[in-house]
Amino acid sequence: MKVDQLAVFLENKSGRLAAITKALSDNSINIRALSVADTADFGILRLIVDDTDKATRVLKEGGFTVGKTDVIAVEVADKPGGLARVLSVLHEAGLNVEYMYAFVEKSAENAVLIFRFDDPDIAITILQNAGIRILTGQEVRSI
Amino acid sequence: MIWNEEFETLPREQLEILQLKRLKDLVERSYYRVKPYREKMDEAGIKPEHIKSLADLQKLPFTTKDFLRDNYPFGLFTVPLDQVVRVHASSGTTGKPTVVGYTKRDIETWAEVMARALACGGVHRGDVVHNAYGYGLFTGGLGAHYGAEKLGATVVPISGGQTKRQIMIMQDFRSTVLLATPSYALNIADTMADMGVDSSKLSLRVGIFGAEPWSDNMREEVEKKLGLKAIDIYGLSEIIGPGVSMECIEAQHGLHIFEDHFMPEIIDSDTGEVLPMGEEGELVFTTLTKQAFPLIRYRTKDITRLIAEPCVCGRTFVRMEKITGRTDDMLIIRGVNVFPTQVEHVLMGVEGVEPHYQIIVNREGSMDTMEVQVEVSEQLFSDEVKNLENLSKRIQAEIKDLIGSTCKITLVEPKTIQRSEGKAKRVIDNRNL
Ligand SMILES: [Zn+2]
């Protein structure tokens, strides 16, 4: 139920994000979801791609620092209240979200929420018990 | 192994008799043959016959780099040029270089002290010595070369650069000893990692590293990465080149000064006063035997202290502690003295921090600011902002503990700090002081 996410260190200078996306597209790797956490001094790019191993190799060869983390992808209807419901389930269970980001599926009327938890296994149990649909890595990659 | 048992284990009283004899001869030669020296001594009211004991050395005026520059290029040679068989020059960062000359006997002396140094570091006949010190005007390459040949080792005179090729050659030739600057040794280690060459595929046993100050934490790092014992060598072209002093592999603590040729003093760099044994200050050398370009009380600008206690290796020569920094490299940030090696020591103490760093000093208004750039390795990296921020804060706090002022920590992408092929550039000082 966990999804592989890549994180890449971004130095605070222009052109780094473009360099990453170019390296990936040159190697025919598709980005499924992407988010940048920015501070005054540096950034962290988080992305989900269709071929994690290949992307890791390509980026490392390009001299980037790359890390791999497990995240959880949750599907909700793309309408008001979709996100709120998931968050209230997590809140009631006392689960701390390290960070999250979202994207909208292009075919369906659904949105996908990507969550990073300290302990993803407990989160999966709680979300499943609440009847929330969790996407597999395969599902996310083929969106 | 002790290369020259007779001199290296000479009882102190006998050594001092020899030193005094050589000192008298040196002062006489310098006074009568070199006008600038004569003028300087006359000015100080000192004549060669005033030198009656080793303590009288303190009466002689210091020699500084400026004095060498003023007499550029050959003005301080004490022999006619037709007796000078080689010159070297140190790269002055500004203006003219410092030129040094050698007679045939000087070259032999140099090979002798360098052979002693290598033996002191555990090198012996049968070793394949990969000499990555630069060959050319810099004394490192040729100095180490002659010593290694004298020792009877097999020398690979590779010089610096073309790092991948160097690694291939070390593998193919089964090199057992690496001679390089510590920063270039690290560059080699990183390139090996990129190439997928594990240190176990190399035959290196000992690394003789010098020509720039490096911390003990850096030593651990290089030892781990290259799978060898890292030994510190010291020298400077003005005195002779590499081989002025050397750490023994037995103690790996303090560098034995080859005192029958080079006489050390430690002075207070502000007052010029000679400090008692064991106190830290600026290292000063007098070359007792050099013919073409002798120096009297030359101020090295290197900071260290002397260790008089006998050493387990059996050498009677005094030891100097690993150089902590140079008065030149010393940064004064908001009135606080900071050596790059201190910052290095902190960085290397943080698990996962790569030994590549750069210190950038700026002045904003009347305020000095210090920025330390640290490369983010995979081990340090996290997908969570707070972890990286905590890392920065931790480094910042440890540096503050050490130097008392706050610096900015900038995390940069791997391999963006320039790699060294010789001496590493650790500090960029943008202040116009
Ligand atoms: Zn010793």
Tab-separated table of C-alpha atoms in Angstrom, chain A residues 5 7-11 13 16 37-39 41-42 44 46 60 63-67 69 96 98-99 116 118, chain B residues 373-389 392 408-416:
chain	number	residue	atom	x	y	z
A	5	GLN	CA	8.693	8.734	-3.424
A	7	ALA	CA	13.333	13.343	-2.643
A	8	VAL	CA	16.041	15.468	-4.208
A	9	PHE	CA	18.094	18.163	-2.519
A	10	LEU	CA	17.830	21.517	-4.261
A	11	GLU	CA	20.417	24.148	-3.699
A	13	LYS	CA	19.911	28.717	-7.055
A	16	ARG	CA	18.129	23.316	-10.541
A	37	ALA	CA	9.345	22.349	-0.095
A	38	ASP	CA	11.150	25.631	-0.045
A	39	THR	CA	13.038	27.381	2.704
A	41	ASP	CA	18.227	28.510	2.130
A	42	PHE	CA	17.405	25.332	0.242
A	44	ILE	CA	13.540	19.669	-1.257
A	46	ARG	CA	9.572	15.377	-3.794
A	60	LYS	CA	22.580	10.317	-9.011
A	63	GLY	CA	25.219	14.632	-9.341
A	64	PHE	CA	22.081	15.118	-7.266
A	65	THR	CA	21.530	13.901	-3.726
A	66	VAL	CA	18.579	11.539	-3.884
A	67	GLY	CA	16.666	9.795	-1.126
A	69	THR	CA	10.879	7.392	1.163
A	96	ASN	CA	0.975	13.532	12.815
A	98	GLU	CA	4.968	15.260	8.319
A	99	TYR	CA	3.885	16.801	5.037
A	116	ARG	CA	4.203	11.363	4.607
A	118	ASP	CA	6.446	8.843	10.646
B	373	GLN	CA	29.237	25.806	2.890
B	374	VAL	CA	28.639	22.126	3.516
B	375	GLU	CA	27.803	19.547	0.897
B	376	VAL	CA	24.666	17.495	1.476
B	377	SER	CA	25.599	13.852	1.140
B	378	GLU	CA	23.051	11.071	0.833
B	379	GLN	CA	23.707	10.193	4.437
B	380	LEU	CA	22.795	13.697	5.597
B	381	PHE	CA	19.878	14.210	3.292
B	382	SER	CA	16.294	13.885	4.394
B	383	ASP	CA	13.004	14.450	2.614
B	384	GLU	CA	11.900	16.484	5.625
B	385	VAL	CA	12.791	20.154	5.897
B	386	LYS	CA	13.074	20.079	9.683
B	387	ASN	CA	15.801	17.424	9.623
B	388	LEU	CA	17.984	19.489	7.322
B	389	GLU	CA	17.291	22.603	9.336
B	392	SER	CA	22.333	23.281	9.984
B	408	LYS	CA	25.597	30.940	8.535
B	409	ILE	CA	25.514	27.347	7.349
B	410	THR	CA	24.654	26.872	3.710
B	411	LEU	CA	23.831	23.426	2.483
B	412	VAL	CA	24.968	22.898	-1.080
B	413	GLU	CA	24.587	20.109	-3.606
B	414	PRO	CA	27.261	17.408	-3.664
B	415	LYS	CA	30.440	18.071	-5.616
B	416	THR	CA	29.746	21.770	-6.017
